[in-house]
Amino acid sequence: MIELRHLRTLMALKESGSLAAAAKKRFVTQSALSHQIKELETRINSSLFVRKSKPLTFTHEGARLLHLAEQILPQVLATEYSLKQGLKGDEHNLALGIECHSCFRWLMPVIERFKEQVYDAQIDLSTRHLFDAIHALETGALDLVLTSDPVLGHNIAYQHLFDFEMKLVVSVDNPLAQASHVTPAQLAGVNLITYPVPLARLDIYKHFLEPAGVNPGPQKQCDLTSTLLQRVACNDGVAALPSWSIKEAYDLELATLNLGVDGLKRPLFGAYLQDTSKAHLIKRWLEQVTLQGQQQE
DNA sequence: TTCCGTGGCGCATCACTGTA
DNA sequence: TACAGTGATGCGCCACGGAA
């Protein structure tokens, strides 16, 4: 059976980029970690990552397990914490919703740092409300939402955190790969590889193609960034991603282009109820996110 | 030469089972 | 219920090979 220690090891591998560094992170010897991984690979009858690649690259199976780890570990941590807290109340717990599939990459370190600074704080990162996060905020299911699309007319405060740039990712074999930027017209009828999000909600459609009256080709959906990028590398289509996601491409042969001459910048906001009792905690958390955004630029 | 990953082996620990 | 025997598991140590 897949165990939590396996998921933690996968996260350590992803964060550190090598087996030896991951072993240090997990406080075991490199040999022990190697045994552990081999045992897991035997159990699932698949290899998890490509040996001797620098930084290491996950196989499809490894990426699936990594995705599972990213979903489960925050929930386990949050549950463990709330059980430890017992009846102490939840004034130090923040239920955080995100509308972005690729935010996990940089959010996990932010959560770790925040917990180091605010000793008794707990962030429960949720993807359950990807498509109705603002409604979940209003009903109290979430305390805070990270979003690029403010909705006017609600009792919700929006704090601008930072701007990020959407980039078009194409295979190096794609004719577009030689250009520095792409125009909407060049994407007419081109296959779009995206996360499982309706076309109308995609930044590239809402803020780039639709204003120009351009319709892309068929939309092909993937759950995982690594799978998505591999499909792009195979020239199965193109993808528009925040620049931080493209760092996952490792050694894939991809080219990145600006969307339009000036690029497509998008804002990231922290949204919370104006009369929340957790305003102080939320503001401290948003400071950390803003700091992370500045470091990524 | 150094670093990293792997395999073989042994030790410590734990859970399970049988017996008094 | 307590204790001993047994097997499974996890990990460390050591040696080795391959790549940079």
XYZ file of C-alpha atoms (C1' of nucleotides) in Angstrom, chain A residues 19-20 30-31 34-35 38 51, chain B residues 3-10:
16
model
C 17.937 11.482 -4.081
C 20.794 12.454 -1.789
C 20.561 8.200 1.007
C 20.765 4.408 1.013
C 16.877 4.472 -2.149
C 15.602 1.250 -0.542
C 12.732 0.829 -4.780
C 17.462 7.906 -12.764
C 29.304 12.517 -6.375
C 25.349 9.799 -6.724
C 22.627 5.572 -7.018
C 22.307 0.615 -6.173
C 22.833 -3.985 -4.033
C 24.063 -7.107 -0.268
C 24.146 -7.881 4.373
C 23.293 -7.354 9.245
